[in-house]
Tab-separated table of C-alpha atoms in Angstrom:
chain	number	residue	atom	x	y	z
A	1	MET	CA	10.164	4.370	-8.156
A	2	LYS	CA	11.592	3.525	-11.574
A	3	ALA	CA	15.051	4.582	-10.374
A	4	TRP	CA	14.884	2.139	-7.448
A	5	ARG	CA	17.326	-0.764	-7.731
A	6	GLY	CA	14.546	-3.309	-7.284
A	7	TRP	CA	12.578	-1.917	-10.214
A	8	GLN	CA	15.715	-1.888	-12.349
A	9	LEU	CA	16.203	-5.556	-11.541
A	10	PHE	CA	12.534	-6.325	-12.195
A	11	VAL	CA	12.507	-4.794	-15.691
A	12	HIS	CA	15.944	-5.998	-16.781
A	13	PRO	CA	15.541	-8.572	-19.591
A	14	ASP	CA	18.183	-10.853	-18.083
A	15	THR	CA	16.539	-11.106	-14.662
A	16	HIS	CA	15.378	-14.658	-13.989
A	17	HIS	CA	11.693	-15.299	-13.314
A	18	ASP	CA	12.553	-16.647	-9.872
A	19	GLN	CA	14.164	-13.364	-8.872
A	20	MET	CA	11.224	-11.346	-10.149
A	21	LEU	CA	8.738	-13.501	-8.295
A	22	ALA	CA	10.903	-13.519	-5.156
A	23	MET	CA	10.794	-9.726	-5.007
A	24	ILE	CA	7.023	-9.676	-5.462
A	25	ARG	CA	6.715	-12.368	-2.796
A	26	GLU	CA	8.735	-10.369	-0.294
A	27	ILE	CA	6.829	-7.153	-0.943
A	28	LEU	CA	3.606	-9.077	-0.377
A	29	LYS	CA	5.026	-10.415	2.876
A	30	ALA	CA	5.598	-6.831	4.014
A	31	VAL	CA	1.973	-6.005	3.154
A	32	THR	CA	0.784	-8.810	5.437
A	33	TRP	CA	2.861	-7.312	8.251
A	34	TYR	CA	1.652	-3.710	8.113
A	35	GLN	CA	-1.739	-3.780	6.399
A	36	PRO	CA	-3.902	-5.018	9.307
A	37	HIS	CA	-2.441	-2.272	11.511
A	38	THR	CA	-2.768	0.535	8.970
A	39	THR	CA	-6.385	-0.514	8.405
A	40	GLU	CA	-7.211	-0.395	12.114
A	41	ALA	CA	-5.401	2.925	12.510
A	42	GLY	CA	-7.239	4.289	9.487
A	43	PHE	CA	-10.619	3.399	10.980
A	44	HIS	CA	-9.530	5.054	14.232
A	45	MET	CA	-8.561	8.222	12.373
A	46	ILE	CA	-11.829	8.281	10.422
A	47	GLY	CA	-13.665	7.908	13.730
A	48	ARG	CA	-12.112	11.152	14.955
A	49	LEU	CA	-13.670	13.214	12.165
A	50	ALA	CA	-16.388	15.661	13.147
A	51	LYS	CA	-19.586	13.733	13.745
A	52	SER	CA	-21.412	16.215	11.522
A	53	GLU	CA	-19.419	14.845	8.555
A	54	VAL	CA	-21.786	11.898	8.172
A	55	LYS	CA	-21.453	11.462	4.401
A	56	LEU	CA	-17.670	11.751	4.507
A	57	VAL	CA	-17.397	9.235	7.347
A	58	GLN	CA	-19.719	6.837	5.524
A	59	ALA	CA	-17.747	7.123	2.272
A	60	LEU	CA	-14.377	6.628	3.967
A	61	CYS	CA	-15.573	3.702	6.091
A	62	SER	CA	-16.999	1.973	3.023
A	63	HIS	CA	-13.701	2.439	1.190
A	64	LYS	CA	-11.669	1.263	4.179
A	65	ALA	CA	-13.859	-1.821	4.543
A	66	GLU	CA	-12.980	-2.776	0.957
A	67	GLU	CA	-9.301	-2.255	1.748
A	68	ALA	CA	-9.499	-4.476	4.821
A	69	GLU	CA	-9.436	-7.690	2.797
A	70	HIS	CA	-6.460	-6.717	0.676
A	71	GLY	CA	-4.084	-7.934	3.345
A	72	LEU	CA	-5.715	-11.328	2.900
A	73	TRP	CA	-5.049	-11.137	-0.856
A	74	ALA	CA	-1.404	-10.462	-0.068
A	75	LEU	CA	-1.263	-13.352	2.381
A	76	GLU	CA	-2.870	-15.728	-0.123
A	77	ASP	CA	-0.540	-14.653	-2.937
A	78	HIS	CA	2.497	-14.848	-0.692
A	79	GLY	CA	1.471	-18.366	0.242
A	80	ILE	CA	1.218	-19.365	-3.425
A	81	LEU	CA	4.580	-17.848	-4.305
A	82	ALA	CA	6.326	-19.186	-1.200
A	83	ASP	CA	4.300	-22.391	-0.914
A	84	LYS	CA	4.239	-21.657	2.817
A	85	ALA	CA	0.910	-20.005	3.500
A	86	ALA	CA	1.352	-19.838	7.273
A	87	LYS	CA	4.882	-18.488	7.290
A	88	ALA	CA	3.974	-14.836	6.833
A	89	LYS	CA	1.697	-15.018	9.866
A	90	LYS	CA	4.346	-16.488	12.144
A	91	GLU	CA	7.315	-14.306	11.299
A	92	PRO	CA	7.761	-11.063	13.259
A	93	SER	CA	7.421	-7.855	11.288
A	94	SER	CA	10.446	-6.361	9.619
A	95	PRO	CA	11.658	-2.992	11.004
A	96	ALA	CA	10.386	-0.993	8.012
A	97	ALA	CA	6.944	-2.629	8.087
A	98	PHE	CA	6.820	-2.044	11.846
A	99	ALA	CA	7.652	1.626	11.215
A	100	VAL	CA	4.770	1.913	8.742
A	101	ALA	CA	2.321	0.553	11.305
A	102	SER	CA	3.784	2.808	13.993
A	103	VAL	CA	3.493	5.968	11.898
A	104	TRP	CA	-0.109	5.185	11.079
A	105	TRP	CA	-1.042	4.625	14.699
A	106	ARG	CA	0.717	7.805	15.788
A	107	MET	CA	-1.138	9.786	13.117
A	108	ALA	CA	-4.403	8.177	14.188
A	109	GLN	CA	-3.881	9.234	17.777
A	110	VAL	CA	-2.546	12.789	17.523
A	111	GLU	CA	-2.966	14.203	14.004
A	112	ASP	CA	-5.816	16.222	12.577
A	113	ALA	CA	-8.188	13.557	11.273
A	114	PHE	CA	-8.324	15.192	7.841
A	115	GLY	CA	-4.679	14.215	7.502
A	116	TYR	CA	-5.942	10.694	6.833
A	117	LEU	CA	-6.799	11.706	3.277
A	118	GLY	CA	-3.224	12.709	2.495
A	119	ALA	CA	-1.688	9.497	3.807
A	120	GLU	CA	-4.336	7.285	2.256
A	121	TYR	CA	-3.909	8.972	-1.122
A	122	LEU	CA	-0.230	7.968	-1.097
A	123	PHE	CA	-1.279	4.361	-0.454
A	124	GLU	CA	-3.830	4.234	-3.243
A	125	LYS	CA	-2.226	6.334	-5.974
A	126	LEU	CA	1.224	4.793	-5.589
A	127	THR	CA	-0.111	1.225	-5.615
A	128	ALA	CA	-2.098	2.004	-8.771
A	129	LEU	CA	0.934	3.489	-10.519
A	130	VAL	CA	3.264	0.664	-9.517
A	131	THR	CA	0.919	-2.183	-10.409
A	132	GLN	CA	-0.019	-0.542	-13.724
A	133	ALA	CA	3.668	-0.237	-14.568
A	134	ALA	CA	4.322	-3.831	-13.513
A	135	LEU	CA	1.546	-5.428	-15.581
A	136	PRO	CA	3.219	-4.978	-19.000
A	137	VAL	CA	6.433	-6.473	-17.592
A	138	ILE	CA	4.534	-9.420	-16.155
A	139	GLU	CA	2.831	-10.004	-19.521
A	140	GLU	CA	5.985	-9.533	-21.573
A	141	ARG	CA	7.960	-11.940	-19.421
A	142	ASP	CA	4.971	-14.313	-19.215
A	143	LEU	CA	5.159	-14.657	-15.451
A	144	PRO	CA	2.737	-17.210	-13.991
A	145	ARG	CA	-0.474	-15.543	-12.800
A	146	GLY	CA	-0.712	-17.700	-9.669
A	147	GLY	CA	0.224	-15.517	-6.726
A	148	LEU	CA	-0.194	-12.243	-8.621
A	149	ARG	CA	-3.840	-11.443	-7.858
A	150	PHE	CA	-2.805	-8.598	-5.546
A	151	VAL	CA	-0.767	-6.968	-8.308
A	152	ILE	CA	-3.203	-7.563	-11.158
A	153	GLU	CA	-6.397	-6.480	-9.392
A	154	HIS	CA	-4.830	-3.443	-7.752
A	155	ALA	CA	-3.925	-2.041	-11.158
A	156	THR	CA	-7.616	-1.283	-11.698
A	157	GLU	CA	-9.012	-1.196	-8.152
A	158	ASP	CA	-6.570	1.330	-6.738
A	159	ALA	CA	-6.861	3.570	-9.783
A	160	LYS	CA	-10.566	3.839	-8.935
A	161	HIS	CA	-9.801	4.343	-5.260
A	162	ALA	CA	-7.247	7.076	-5.967
A	163	LYS	CA	-9.795	8.928	-8.112
A	164	PHE	CA	-12.370	8.527	-5.325
A	165	LEU	CA	-9.968	9.933	-2.724
A	166	LYS	CA	-8.979	12.825	-4.981
A	167	HIS	CA	-12.648	13.756	-5.236
A	168	LEU	CA	-12.992	13.707	-1.437
A	169	ILE	CA	-9.785	15.701	-0.968
A	170	LEU	CA	-11.002	18.425	-3.329
A	171	ASP	CA	-14.331	18.553	-1.512
A	172	VAL	CA	-12.723	18.775	1.935
A	173	VAL	CA	-10.135	21.414	1.059
A	174	THR	CA	-12.872	23.499	-0.571
A	175	ARG	CA	-14.898	23.437	2.636
A	176	TYR	CA	-11.937	23.427	5.051
A	177	PRO	CA	-8.989	25.152	3.324
A	178	GLU	CA	-6.802	24.744	6.421
A	179	SER	CA	-7.081	20.938	6.141
A	180	VAL	CA	-4.509	20.841	3.338
A	181	VAL	CA	-1.763	21.429	5.922
A	182	ALA	CA	-2.640	18.238	7.815
A	183	MET	CA	-3.066	16.268	4.570
A	184	ASN	CA	0.397	17.273	3.355
A	185	ARG	CA	1.932	16.631	6.759
A	186	CYS	CA	0.492	13.109	7.023
A	187	PHE	CA	1.485	12.391	3.428
A	188	ASP	CA	5.066	13.334	4.363
A	189	TYR	CA	5.023	11.341	7.610
A	190	PHE	CA	3.925	8.242	5.751
A	191	ASN	CA	6.257	8.838	2.821
A	192	ALA	CA	9.210	8.880	5.246
A	193	VAL	CA	8.689	5.171	5.929
A	194	TYR	CA	6.922	4.048	2.725
A	195	PRO	CA	7.479	2.810	0.107
A	196	LEU	CA	11.263	2.706	-0.347
A	197	PRO	CA	12.290	1.517	3.154
A	198	VAL	CA	9.760	-1.325	2.924
A	199	TRP	CA	10.733	-2.215	-0.635
A	200	ASP	CA	14.452	-2.109	0.108
A	201	GLU	CA	13.982	-4.664	2.880
A	202	ALA	CA	11.956	-6.817	0.488
A	203	TYR	CA	14.711	-6.549	-2.118
A	204	GLU	CA	17.350	-7.652	0.401
A	205	ARG	CA	15.248	-10.613	1.526
A	206	ALA	CA	14.611	-11.634	-2.082
A	207	MET	CA	18.303	-11.509	-2.949
A	208	ARG	CA	19.162	-13.664	0.081
A	209	ALA	CA	16.535	-16.276	-0.776
């Protein structure tokens, strides 16, 4: 992630605030495009777990319910940064964001349901790492906090969520050792379309703005 051209631009001391905020704005726009669909697909995948896994289903549904509103955070922040709160709703999805939603729905329909944990871990752990790395830059450059709730709160929230998912993964692979194959496979499926394809589109949009 730190080798990505967008990150290099973000941390460069000569990058103007407007460019930094434009890139955040465009990444948030992408979140509003794919997040409702990945949430629905995630619930569908959880619903395909063995019905005897009551505690696991309950834990994952509770976590996913918390995640459901994060797309609204992204929409609100995008609206603040763009000053056009409705725009993100009206624009059609970008190809990369569409691909993210498509991969999630395909996994939800045909993959081993335990694979959900691998894909979801990529979501949570990566977001925690990225937002934690971004916070010192935001503070050092004194970026305005308006429109950055998604970034700031995810630095702590997703760190907790990643730890929670790691605990569940270790429990599941202990009881179902074969599940690690599906977890790795779904991680790789998701990683093929996220994050760099989504972020590269956001970078291009930001540079055109």
